[in-house]
Structure formats: C-alpha cells, structure tokens
Amino acid sequence: MSIDEVATAAASGAAATERFHSDKSPYAAVRDTPPERVNLLAREILGAVHDTIRRHHVTYDEYNAFKAWMIQVGEDGEWPLFLDVWTEHVVEDVNTSHRRGNKGTIEGPYYVPGAPEQGADGVIPMRDGEHGTPLTWEGAITSTDGTPLAGTIELWHADDDGYYSQFAPGIPEWNLRGTFTTGSDGRFRIRTIQPAPYQIPTDGACGALIDAAGWHSWRPAHLHVKVAAEGHEQLTAQLYFPGDAHNDDDIADAVKPELILAPVTQPDGSVHVDYGFVLDPA
Ligand code: DHB
Ligand code: FE
C-alpha cells in the first residue's frame, strides 16, 4: 500500500454509506407505515434518551460533545458501521426467532450483491499468493425436512489483514467474494482462506467512542454468507472459528454457539470444515 492508499475510517465509511444507498431502497418498503407506528417508535426512542439524561444528570458540555460526535459520525460516513455494530443484532434476533432451521446473524456493512459465480465446487476469487491458511469447506443446503435444495451461497469475508475488498484500498474488486450455486443434491465445496479477526476502524467517530468508553474494537474472525433457495427464507449468517479471543466479547454481539465451525487441520497445514445450512420454508 502506498501512503495515499492507507485504509481510513472515513474512506471505508464513505464506501459503506454509498453501498447502502445504491443497494437498498430503504424507504420504499415502509412507505405505508401508519403514523401511529412511527409516532410510537420515535417517542419511545426519544423517551429512552430523555430517561438517560435525567437519570444521569447529563451536563450541557456532555450534550454538546454528543452533538459534535453525532455530526462526526455522519461526516465520516460511519452510520452504517455504527448501526450494524451496535443495533443490528437485536433487529436480527426479533426477526428470525421463529426459525427452526439455521441460526443467522447480522449482515454488517460490507455485503455487495453480484459476486462472481463459482459453481457448486469452486475457488473464491483471490490474489496470486493470497495470504492466510487455505480453507476447504464442504456441506449442503437442505430444507427443515431434510430435502436437499438447489440454491446459492454468497460468501464474502476479510483477508488475512482484516480488510474487505471494495471497502479498503488496493484490493481487487471481487477479492474474497463469490457466489456458489448448488445442484439438486444441495452440495457445495468452497475453497478460500481463513480470514483474520476484524478491527472496526479506530480513526473515525466510532473509534473515538470506543476509545472514550474504554471498549475494544474487535470482531472475531468470520465468514459472511447469504444462503437462498426457492420457496425458502433467505438466511444471512456469519461463521466463526473456535478459540478466537473475541468469540465471547464480539463488539457487534453477533456470535452464536451454533455458528462456530469445527475446523480440522490437515497434514499439509490447510484447514477443512464441514458445515451445512438448513433453510426454513417461506
Ligand atoms: C462491521 C464490520 C463487519 O465485518 C461486520 O461483520 C459487522 C460490522 C463494522 O465495521 O461495522
Ligand atoms: Fe464482517
């Protein structure tokens, strides 16, 4: 990386904000929400803020620092990061608690649709000599009744330095992003590398909060997936590695025991995992 290619919070934040705007149409889906519900949610959220101010006697200096910090989150483009780290896990929880199939978890800010197709048995796009322990992952997509499903697994993850393509500079566009499509037996075999633990950017507004509150900024190493099959609910999940120092204190609170892999190290030093997905009928 050259000096003008250093990963910064503002650059990855701006990319995440741009991705959110281009990828989703956030207002369209709630256009018919009645004012009663907007009123209820807005009033409760503001009420929770008011309660905190009263309970802890927030000073004007603290209020002004909060205001300046909120402005900075926007200027750094860090709202997607902030919300996905500290809020999304609860939204995910309440919206998937009915499922009998696979547990899911948060999407996070770095999903990009349209990753290159690699078939049912393929290698994720990566650079020549991509750093990191080679990982072979086998499994199947099935329905809750055990029927194998033809479907897709979109996989994206950080590299061995903890950086995501399209959100950090100097990485090829689709690096470590691929779409794997299963046939009627549901089976897939994916070759990639093990990602490194991920540190949320420390030099922006979210980093300033973490620092001021005495928190840490780490997520455990993880593989992101979106799994889809016709007639079934789409699954968004992340898979984790046993023994990671942050599986128990993930800053994004997104680890669930069912999502921790059981990797087996091979004689050549590579790692093999078996993990399949069970989707709920829609
Ligand atoms: C963030 C990054 C991730 O890789 C993730 O899975 C969740 C959140 C973040 O920086 O906000
Ligand atoms: Fe991530």
Coordinates of C-alpha atoms and ligand atoms in Angstrom, one line a residue, residues 12 78 80-86 88 106-110 156 158 162 164 198-201 206 219-220 222 224 238 240 250-252 254, ligand 1:
S12 CA -14.4 2.8 4.3
E78 CA -19.9 5.8 9.7
P80 CA -23.8 2.0 8.6
L81 CA -20.9 0.8 10.7
F82 CA -22.3 2.3 13.9
L83 CA -25.8 0.8 13.4
D84 CA -24.6 -2.6 12.2
V85 CA -22.2 -3.0 15.2
W86 CA -24.4 -1.7 18.0
E88 CA -28.5 -4.8 14.0
I106 CA -26.1 -9.7 11.3
E107 CA -25.2 -8.8 7.7
G108 CA -22.8 -5.9 8.6
P109 CA -21.9 -3.1 6.3
Y110 CA -19.8 -4.9 3.8
W156 CA -17.7 -12.6 1.5
A158 CA -12.0 -10.1 5.2
G162 CA -8.8 -8.0 8.2
Y164 CA -12.7 -6.2 2.8
Y198 CA -11.5 -7.7 12.1
Q199 CA -11.0 -4.4 13.9
I200 CA -13.6 -1.8 13.3
P201 CA -11.9 1.4 12.1
C206 CA -16.9 5.1 16.1
R219 CA -14.8 -8.7 16.0
P220 CA -13.7 -12.3 15.9
H222 CA -15.7 -14.6 10.5
H224 CA -20.2 -13.9 5.9
Q238 CA -21.6 -15.5 9.8
Y240 CA -16.7 -18.2 13.4
D250 CA -17.6 -9.5 19.9
I251 CA -18.1 -5.8 19.7
A252 CA -21.1 -6.4 17.4
A254 CA -23.2 -11.3 16.6
Ligands
DHB1 C1 -18.7 -4.2 10.9 C2 -17.8 -4.9 10.2 C3 -18.0 -6.3 9.9 O1 -17.2 -7.0 9.2 C4 -19.2 -6.9 10.5 O2 -19.3 -8.1 10.2 C5 -20.0 -6.1 11.2 C6 -19.8 -4.8 11.4 C7 -18.4 -2.8 11.1 O3 -17.3 -2.3 10.9 O4 -19.3 -2.1 11.5

